Amino acid sequence: MNHFLAVALGGAFGSVARYWLSTSLNKQALASQWHWLPLGTLSVNVIGSFLIGAAWAYMQLRNQNELFRLLVMVGLLGGFTTFSTFSLETLQLLNAGEWARAGLNVLLSVFTCLAAAAMGMALGRFIL
């Protein structure tokens, strides 16, 4: 049960951090030349990807316990952005020399998620 608690606790903080940062940056972007770009979401994804890479490297070098890894990487950064996990897994495939699988992961993730979001929007509009 400790594992679930670690993920839940980290996820709560990560989600709140994502909401705060994303809304703050989106408000600033609206008043700037970047109003056309979802700057908050982009920033959260870039920051989360950087942080999960740094956390992974740190934990590999320090041999951190599983509970701490779950708290930080799955909970906190997973709550902050799942794009960070996608980035890490793609880099791990590339580092393992799995270029085709990494490319397929990128293509499938981007295009199927966009298609799924479009289908969800269409279904939502149909139902409402």
Tab-separated table of N, CA and C in Angstrom:
chain	number	residue	atom	x	y	z
A	1	MET	N	0.821	-1.196	0.000
A	1	MET	CA	0.000	0.000	0.000
A	1	MET	C	0.863	1.257	0.000
A	2	ASN	N	2.057	1.176	0.522
A	2	ASN	CA	2.958	2.328	0.533
A	2	ASN	C	3.249	2.831	-0.873
A	3	HIS	N	3.307	1.901	-1.830
A	3	HIS	CA	3.586	2.289	-3.213
A	3	HIS	C	2.473	3.178	-3.766
A	4	PHE	N	1.237	2.799	-3.505
A	4	PHE	CA	0.104	3.596	-3.983
A	4	PHE	C	0.064	4.959	-3.310
A	5	LEU	N	0.391	4.990	-2.028
A	5	LEU	CA	0.414	6.255	-1.289
A	5	LEU	C	1.495	7.184	-1.834
A	6	ALA	N	2.662	6.636	-2.149
A	6	ALA	CA	3.753	7.444	-2.707
A	6	ALA	C	3.352	8.040	-4.057
A	7	VAL	N	2.728	7.233	-4.914
A	7	VAL	CA	2.291	7.723	-6.221
A	7	VAL	C	1.200	8.778	-6.050
A	8	ALA	N	0.254	8.523	-5.163
A	8	ALA	CA	-0.852	9.461	-4.946
A	8	ALA	C	-0.353	10.790	-4.383
A	9	LEU	N	0.527	10.736	-3.424
A	9	LEU	CA	1.059	11.959	-2.817
A	9	LEU	C	1.852	12.768	-3.841
A	10	GLY	N	2.742	12.107	-4.565
A	10	GLY	CA	3.508	12.796	-5.600
A	10	GLY	C	2.609	13.334	-6.692
A	11	GLY	N	1.608	12.545	-7.087
A	11	GLY	CA	0.679	12.966	-8.131
A	11	GLY	C	-0.119	14.191	-7.744
A	12	ALA	N	-0.508	14.267	-6.488
A	12	ALA	CA	-1.258	15.439	-6.027
A	12	ALA	C	-0.415	16.704	-6.164
A	13	PHE	N	0.813	16.643	-5.719
A	13	PHE	CA	1.697	17.817	-5.825
A	13	PHE	C	2.020	18.140	-7.282
A	14	GLY	N	2.264	17.106	-8.085
A	14	GLY	CA	2.581	17.333	-9.492
A	14	GLY	C	1.425	17.949	-10.250
A	15	SER	N	0.222	17.489	-9.980
A	15	SER	CA	-0.960	18.033	-10.660
A	15	SER	C	-1.201	19.492	-10.286
A	16	VAL	N	-1.043	19.809	-9.016
A	16	VAL	CA	-1.219	21.196	-8.573
A	16	VAL	C	-0.144	22.081	-9.195
A	17	ALA	N	1.092	21.580	-9.250
A	17	ALA	CA	2.180	22.355	-9.859
A	17	ALA	C	1.913	22.591	-11.341
A	18	ARG	N	1.412	21.564	-12.032
A	18	ARG	CA	1.086	21.707	-13.449
A	18	ARG	C	-0.001	22.766	-13.642
A	19	TYR	N	-1.036	22.697	-12.846
A	19	TYR	CA	-2.137	23.650	-12.963
A	19	TYR	C	-1.650	25.079	-12.714
A	20	TRP	N	-0.890	25.262	-11.658
A	20	TRP	CA	-0.398	26.596	-11.307
A	20	TRP	C	0.501	27.161	-12.410
A	21	LEU	N	1.498	26.377	-12.819
A	21	LEU	CA	2.448	26.865	-13.821
A	21	LEU	C	1.775	27.089	-15.166
A	22	SER	N	0.965	26.149	-15.579
A	22	SER	CA	0.316	26.251	-16.885
A	22	SER	C	-0.624	27.450	-16.948
A	23	THR	N	-1.454	27.635	-15.937
A	23	THR	CA	-2.377	28.779	-15.965
A	23	THR	C	-1.631	30.097	-15.856
A	24	SER	N	-0.580	30.138	-15.056
A	24	SER	CA	0.210	31.374	-14.933
A	24	SER	C	0.853	31.751	-16.259
A	25	LEU	N	1.457	30.792	-16.919
A	25	LEU	CA	2.121	31.073	-18.187
A	25	LEU	C	1.124	31.376	-19.304
A	26	ASN	N	-0.010	30.704	-19.284
A	26	ASN	CA	-1.026	30.989	-20.309
A	26	ASN	C	-1.568	32.405	-20.159
A	27	LYS	N	-1.748	32.867	-18.930
A	27	LYS	CA	-2.202	34.247	-18.706
A	27	LYS	C	-1.166	35.242	-19.231
A	28	GLN	N	0.106	34.974	-18.970
A	28	GLN	CA	1.173	35.856	-19.466
A	28	GLN	C	1.238	35.829	-20.982
A	29	ALA	N	1.057	34.648	-21.556
A	29	ALA	CA	1.136	34.515	-23.020
A	29	ALA	C	0.018	35.288	-23.700
A	30	LEU	N	-1.156	35.311	-23.102
A	30	LEU	CA	-2.288	36.029	-23.695
A	30	LEU	C	-1.993	37.520	-23.849
A	31	ALA	N	-1.172	38.038	-22.968
A	31	ALA	CA	-0.851	39.469	-23.016
A	31	ALA	C	0.427	39.747	-23.800
A	32	SER	N	0.921	38.763	-24.534
A	32	SER	CA	2.182	38.933	-25.259
A	32	SER	C	2.021	38.534	-26.715
A	33	GLN	N	3.143	38.548	-27.414
A	33	GLN	CA	3.154	38.135	-28.823
A	33	GLN	C	2.972	36.628	-28.973
A	34	TRP	N	3.030	35.882	-27.881
A	34	TRP	CA	2.915	34.428	-27.912
A	34	TRP	C	1.486	33.957	-27.643
A	35	HIS	N	0.503	34.835	-27.771
A	35	HIS	CA	-0.889	34.514	-27.452
A	35	HIS	C	-1.450	33.361	-28.270
A	36	TRP	N	-0.862	33.072	-29.394
A	36	TRP	CA	-1.347	32.025	-30.293
A	36	TRP	C	-0.858	30.627	-29.907
A	37	LEU	N	0.040	30.561	-28.926
A	37	LEU	CA	0.664	29.289	-28.547
A	37	LEU	C	0.237	28.888	-27.142
A	38	PRO	N	-0.135	27.604	-26.920
A	38	PRO	CA	-0.446	27.158	-25.553
A	38	PRO	C	0.855	27.032	-24.741
A	39	LEU	N	1.392	28.182	-24.390
A	39	LEU	CA	2.711	28.255	-23.761
A	39	LEU	C	2.781	27.499	-22.437
A	40	GLY	N	1.703	27.518	-21.671
A	40	GLY	CA	1.695	26.819	-20.389
A	40	GLY	C	1.906	25.327	-20.557
A	41	THR	N	1.155	24.723	-21.454
A	41	THR	CA	1.266	23.283	-21.688
A	41	THR	C	2.625	22.930	-22.276
A	42	LEU	N	3.081	23.698	-23.235
A	42	LEU	CA	4.392	23.453	-23.830
A	42	LEU	C	5.488	23.540	-22.771
A	43	SER	N	5.423	24.561	-21.938
A	43	SER	CA	6.432	24.744	-20.887
A	43	SER	C	6.415	23.589	-19.899
A	44	VAL	N	5.223	23.174	-19.479
A	44	VAL	CA	5.106	22.068	-18.542
A	44	VAL	C	5.704	20.792	-19.150
A	45	ASN	N	5.428	20.548	-20.422
A	45	ASN	CA	5.960	19.352	-21.072
A	45	ASN	C	7.479	19.393	-21.189
A	46	VAL	N	8.027	20.548	-21.536
A	46	VAL	CA	9.483	20.668	-21.654
A	46	VAL	C	10.142	20.545	-20.284
A	47	ILE	N	9.619	21.257	-19.302
A	47	ILE	CA	10.182	21.210	-17.943
A	47	ILE	C	10.064	19.805	-17.372
A	48	GLY	N	8.895	19.182	-17.553
A	48	GLY	CA	8.710	17.822	-17.055
A	48	GLY	C	9.641	16.829	-17.708
A	49	SER	N	9.868	16.979	-19.003
A	49	SER	CA	10.800	16.091	-19.711
A	49	SER	C	12.221	16.268	-19.207
A	50	PHE	N	12.617	17.521	-18.979
A	50	PHE	CA	13.943	17.787	-18.418
A	50	PHE	C	14.072	17.168	-17.028
A	51	LEU	N	13.066	17.395	-16.190
A	51	LEU	CA	13.122	16.908	-14.815
A	51	LEU	C	13.124	15.390	-14.718
A	52	ILE	N	12.357	14.717	-15.596
A	52	ILE	CA	12.357	13.259	-15.512
A	52	ILE	C	13.693	12.679	-15.988
A	53	GLY	N	14.320	13.351	-16.952
A	53	GLY	CA	15.653	12.920	-17.370
A	53	GLY	C	16.668	13.093	-16.259
A	54	ALA	N	16.618	14.235	-15.591
A	54	ALA	CA	17.534	14.503	-14.483
A	54	ALA	C	17.270	13.552	-13.319
A	55	ALA	N	15.997	13.324	-13.005
A	55	ALA	CA	15.650	12.427	-11.895
A	55	ALA	C	16.093	11.004	-12.187
A	56	TRP	N	15.883	10.556	-13.422
A	56	TRP	CA	16.290	9.208	-13.787
A	56	TRP	C	17.807	9.038	-13.644
A	57	ALA	N	18.570	10.007	-14.168
A	57	ALA	CA	20.034	9.924	-14.082
A	57	ALA	C	20.491	9.944	-12.624
A	58	TYR	N	19.913	10.828	-11.838
A	58	TYR	CA	20.269	10.923	-10.416
A	58	TYR	C	19.982	9.605	-9.702
A	59	MET	N	18.813	9.050	-9.962
A	59	MET	CA	18.424	7.828	-9.266
A	59	MET	C	19.235	6.625	-9.723
A	60	GLN	N	19.674	6.641	-10.969
A	60	GLN	CA	20.543	5.561	-11.443
A	60	GLN	C	21.894	5.620	-10.739
A	61	LEU	N	22.428	6.838	-10.607
A	61	LEU	CA	23.732	7.004	-9.969
A	61	LEU	C	23.678	6.764	-8.471
A	62	ARG	N	22.589	7.138	-7.837
A	62	ARG	CA	22.466	7.040	-6.380
A	62	ARG	C	21.772	5.759	-5.933
A	63	ASN	N	21.269	4.983	-6.878
A	63	ASN	CA	20.582	3.738	-6.576
A	63	ASN	C	19.471	3.963	-5.539
A	64	GLN	N	18.601	4.914	-5.832
A	64	GLN	CA	17.507	5.268	-4.927
A	64	GLN	C	16.521	4.116	-4.772
A	65	ASN	N	15.857	4.097	-3.632
A	65	ASN	CA	14.892	3.016	-3.408
A	65	ASN	C	13.641	3.205	-4.265
A	66	GLU	N	12.891	2.131	-4.403
A	66	GLU	CA	11.721	2.096	-5.281
A	66	GLU	C	10.637	3.073	-4.826
A	67	LEU	N	10.450	3.222	-3.539
A	67	LEU	CA	9.416	4.116	-3.024
A	67	LEU	C	9.699	5.568	-3.413
A	68	PHE	N	10.954	5.979	-3.312
A	68	PHE	CA	11.331	7.343	-3.702
A	68	PHE	C	11.164	7.536	-5.206
A	69	ARG	N	11.539	6.526	-5.989
A	69	ARG	CA	11.372	6.599	-7.443
A	69	ARG	C	9.897	6.745	-7.806
A	70	LEU	N	9.046	5.986	-7.153
A	70	LEU	CA	7.612	6.072	-7.418
A	70	LEU	C	7.053	7.441	-7.032
A	71	LEU	N	7.494	7.958	-5.901
A	71	LEU	CA	7.040	9.267	-5.441
A	71	LEU	C	7.397	10.357	-6.448
A	72	VAL	N	8.653	10.372	-6.888
A	72	VAL	CA	9.142	11.450	-7.749
A	72	VAL	C	8.785	11.226	-9.221
A	73	MET	N	9.164	10.086	-9.763
A	73	MET	CA	9.031	9.902	-11.208
A	73	MET	C	7.612	9.549	-11.637
A	74	VAL	N	6.970	8.648	-10.941
A	74	VAL	CA	5.622	8.240	-11.340
A	74	VAL	C	4.587	9.220	-10.793
A	75	GLY	N	4.702	9.560	-9.517
A	75	GLY	CA	3.730	10.446	-8.901
A	75	GLY	C	3.907	11.905	-9.277
A	76	LEU	N	4.975	12.520	-8.775
A	76	LEU	CA	5.196	13.957	-8.974
A	76	LEU	C	5.295	14.326	-10.451
A	77	LEU	N	6.212	13.698	-11.167
A	77	LEU	CA	6.403	14.061	-12.572
A	77	LEU	C	5.314	13.478	-13.462
A	78	GLY	N	4.742	12.349	-13.075
A	78	GLY	CA	3.608	11.808	-13.815
A	78	GLY	C	2.384	12.697	-13.675
A	79	GLY	N	2.215	13.280	-12.480
A	79	GLY	CA	1.122	14.224	-12.273
A	79	GLY	C	1.393	15.552	-12.950
A	80	PHE	N	2.654	15.902	-13.024
A	80	PHE	CA	3.042	17.160	-13.662
A	80	PHE	C	2.846	17.078	-15.168
A	81	THR	N	3.285	15.980	-15.774
A	81	THR	CA	3.100	15.764	-17.208
A	81	THR	C	3.436	14.328	-17.569
A	82	THR	N	2.532	13.660	-18.280
A	82	THR	CA	2.853	12.316	-18.765
A	82	THR	C	3.745	12.377	-19.999
A	83	PHE	N	3.848	13.545	-20.587
A	83	PHE	CA	4.733	13.696	-21.745
A	83	PHE	C	6.176	13.407	-21.352
A	84	SER	N	6.514	13.665	-20.088
A	84	SER	CA	7.868	13.400	-19.620
A	84	SER	C	8.175	11.910	-19.669
A	85	THR	N	7.218	11.075	-19.327
A	85	THR	CA	7.413	9.626	-19.391
A	85	THR	C	7.603	9.175	-20.832
A	86	PHE	N	6.803	9.709	-21.732
A	86	PHE	CA	6.953	9.422	-23.154
A	86	PHE	C	8.362	9.795	-23.626
A	87	SER	N	8.834	10.960	-23.218
A	87	SER	CA	10.169	11.414	-23.616
A	87	SER	C	11.251	10.480	-23.096
A	88	LEU	N	11.157	10.106	-21.821
A	88	LEU	CA	12.151	9.221	-21.223
A	88	LEU	C	12.164	7.862	-21.907
A	89	GLU	N	10.995	7.284	-22.114
A	89	GLU	CA	10.934	5.962	-22.734
A	89	GLU	C	11.454	5.989	-24.164
A	90	THR	N	11.182	7.051	-24.893
A	90	THR	CA	11.694	7.174	-26.260
A	90	THR	C	13.217	7.285	-26.243
A	91	LEU	N	13.757	8.080	-25.327
A	91	LEU	CA	15.216	8.192	-25.217
A	91	LEU	C	15.858	6.874	-24.799
A	92	GLN	N	15.203	6.131	-23.943
A	92	GLN	CA	15.741	4.835	-23.543
A	92	GLN	C	15.799	3.885	-24.742
A	93	LEU	N	14.785	3.934	-25.593
A	93	LEU	CA	14.817	3.123	-26.821
A	93	LEU	C	15.965	3.562	-27.727
A	94	LEU	N	16.139	4.872	-27.886
A	94	LEU	CA	17.237	5.387	-28.718
A	94	LEU	C	18.592	4.988	-28.156
A	95	ASN	N	18.758	5.107	-26.834
A	95	ASN	CA	20.028	4.745	-26.195
A	95	ASN	C	20.328	3.256	-26.325
A	96	ALA	N	19.282	2.460	-26.446
A	96	ALA	CA	19.463	1.018	-26.626
A	96	ALA	C	19.663	0.651	-28.095
A	97	GLY	N	19.713	1.670	-28.963
A	97	GLY	CA	19.910	1.418	-30.380
A	97	GLY	C	18.642	0.985	-31.097
A	98	GLU	N	17.513	1.118	-30.448
A	98	GLU	CA	16.228	0.718	-31.019
A	98	GLU	C	15.595	1.887	-31.777
A	99	TRP	N	16.262	2.312	-32.843
A	99	TRP	CA	15.837	3.491	-33.597
A	99	TRP	C	14.449	3.331	-34.209
A	100	ALA	N	14.181	2.188	-34.790
A	100	ALA	CA	12.881	1.965	-35.422
A	100	ALA	C	11.764	1.975	-34.388
A	101	ARG	N	12.000	1.313	-33.259
A	101	ARG	CA	10.975	1.292	-32.208
A	101	ARG	C	10.763	2.679	-31.614
A	102	ALA	N	11.839	3.439	-31.457
A	102	ALA	CA	11.709	4.807	-30.937
A	102	ALA	C	10.912	5.662	-31.913
A	103	GLY	N	11.225	5.553	-33.201
A	103	GLY	CA	10.491	6.312	-34.212
A	103	GLY	C	9.034	5.921	-34.270
A	104	LEU	N	8.776	4.617	-34.177
A	104	LEU	CA	7.397	4.142	-34.175
A	104	LEU	C	6.656	4.638	-32.938
A	105	ASN	N	7.348	4.650	-31.796
A	105	ASN	CA	6.746	5.159	-30.568
A	105	ASN	C	6.350	6.624	-30.721
A	106	VAL	N	7.231	7.420	-31.315
A	106	VAL	CA	6.938	8.848	-31.521
A	106	VAL	C	5.742	9.006	-32.468
A	107	LEU	N	5.808	8.332	-33.607
A	107	LEU	CA	4.723	8.466	-34.586
A	107	LEU	C	3.385	7.994	-34.032
A	108	LEU	N	3.387	6.804	-33.427
A	108	LEU	CA	2.135	6.280	-32.884
A	108	LEU	C	1.608	7.142	-31.751
A	109	SER	N	2.498	7.581	-30.859
A	109	SER	CA	2.061	8.391	-29.722
A	109	SER	C	1.447	9.707	-30.180
A	110	VAL	N	2.130	10.395	-31.064
A	110	VAL	CA	1.635	11.700	-31.499
A	110	VAL	C	0.362	11.553	-32.318
A	111	PHE	N	0.401	10.721	-33.348
A	111	PHE	CA	-0.741	10.658	-34.250
A	111	PHE	C	-1.944	9.932	-33.658
A	112	THR	N	-1.723	8.848	-32.922
A	112	THR	CA	-2.880	8.164	-32.344
A	112	THR	C	-3.506	8.983	-31.220
A	113	CYS	N	-2.688	9.697	-30.459
A	113	CYS	CA	-3.253	10.537	-29.402
A	113	CYS	C	-4.014	11.717	-29.992
A	114	LEU	N	-3.504	12.309	-31.057
A	114	LEU	CA	-4.250	13.377	-31.723
A	114	LEU	C	-5.562	12.826	-32.292
A	115	ALA	N	-5.502	11.661	-32.895
A	115	ALA	CA	-6.713	11.057	-33.453
A	115	ALA	C	-7.703	10.708	-32.339
A	116	ALA	N	-7.199	10.164	-31.237
A	116	ALA	CA	-8.079	9.822	-30.116
A	116	ALA	C	-8.730	11.072	-29.532
A	117	ALA	N	-7.955	12.154	-29.395
A	117	ALA	CA	-8.516	13.405	-28.891
A	117	ALA	C	-9.579	13.942	-29.840
A	118	ALA	N	-9.334	13.847	-31.150
A	118	ALA	CA	-10.317	14.302	-32.140
A	118	ALA	C	-11.589	13.453	-32.071
A	119	MET	N	-11.430	12.143	-31.923
A	119	MET	CA	-12.603	11.274	-31.810
A	119	MET	C	-13.370	11.557	-30.518
A	120	GLY	N	-12.636	11.790	-29.438
A	120	GLY	CA	-13.286	12.135	-28.177
A	120	GLY	C	-14.053	13.436	-28.281
A	121	MET	N	-13.460	14.421	-28.945
A	121	MET	CA	-14.157	15.698	-29.155
A	121	MET	C	-15.411	15.492	-29.990
A	122	ALA	N	-15.296	14.699	-31.037
A	122	ALA	CA	-16.454	14.435	-31.899
A	122	ALA	C	-17.554	13.718	-31.123
A	123	LEU	N	-17.174	12.722	-30.325
A	123	LEU	CA	-18.152	12.008	-29.522
A	123	LEU	C	-18.804	12.946	-28.506
A	124	GLY	N	-17.977	13.758	-27.866
A	124	GLY	CA	-18.512	14.720	-26.901
A	124	GLY	C	-19.499	15.680	-27.526
A	125	ARG	N	-19.195	16.156	-28.720
A	125	ARG	CA	-20.106	17.056	-29.431
A	125	ARG	C	-21.390	16.337	-29.842
A	126	PHE	N	-21.255	15.079	-30.242
A	126	PHE	CA	-22.406	14.291	-30.657
A	126	PHE	C	-23.360	14.036	-29.480
A	127	ILE	N	-22.770	13.689	-28.338
A	127	ILE	CA	-23.565	13.378	-27.148
A	127	ILE	C	-24.265	14.635	-26.634
A	128	LEU	N	-23.553	15.757	-26.660
A	128	LEU	CA	-24.131	16.993	-26.146
A	128	LEU	C	-25.019	17.587	-27.205
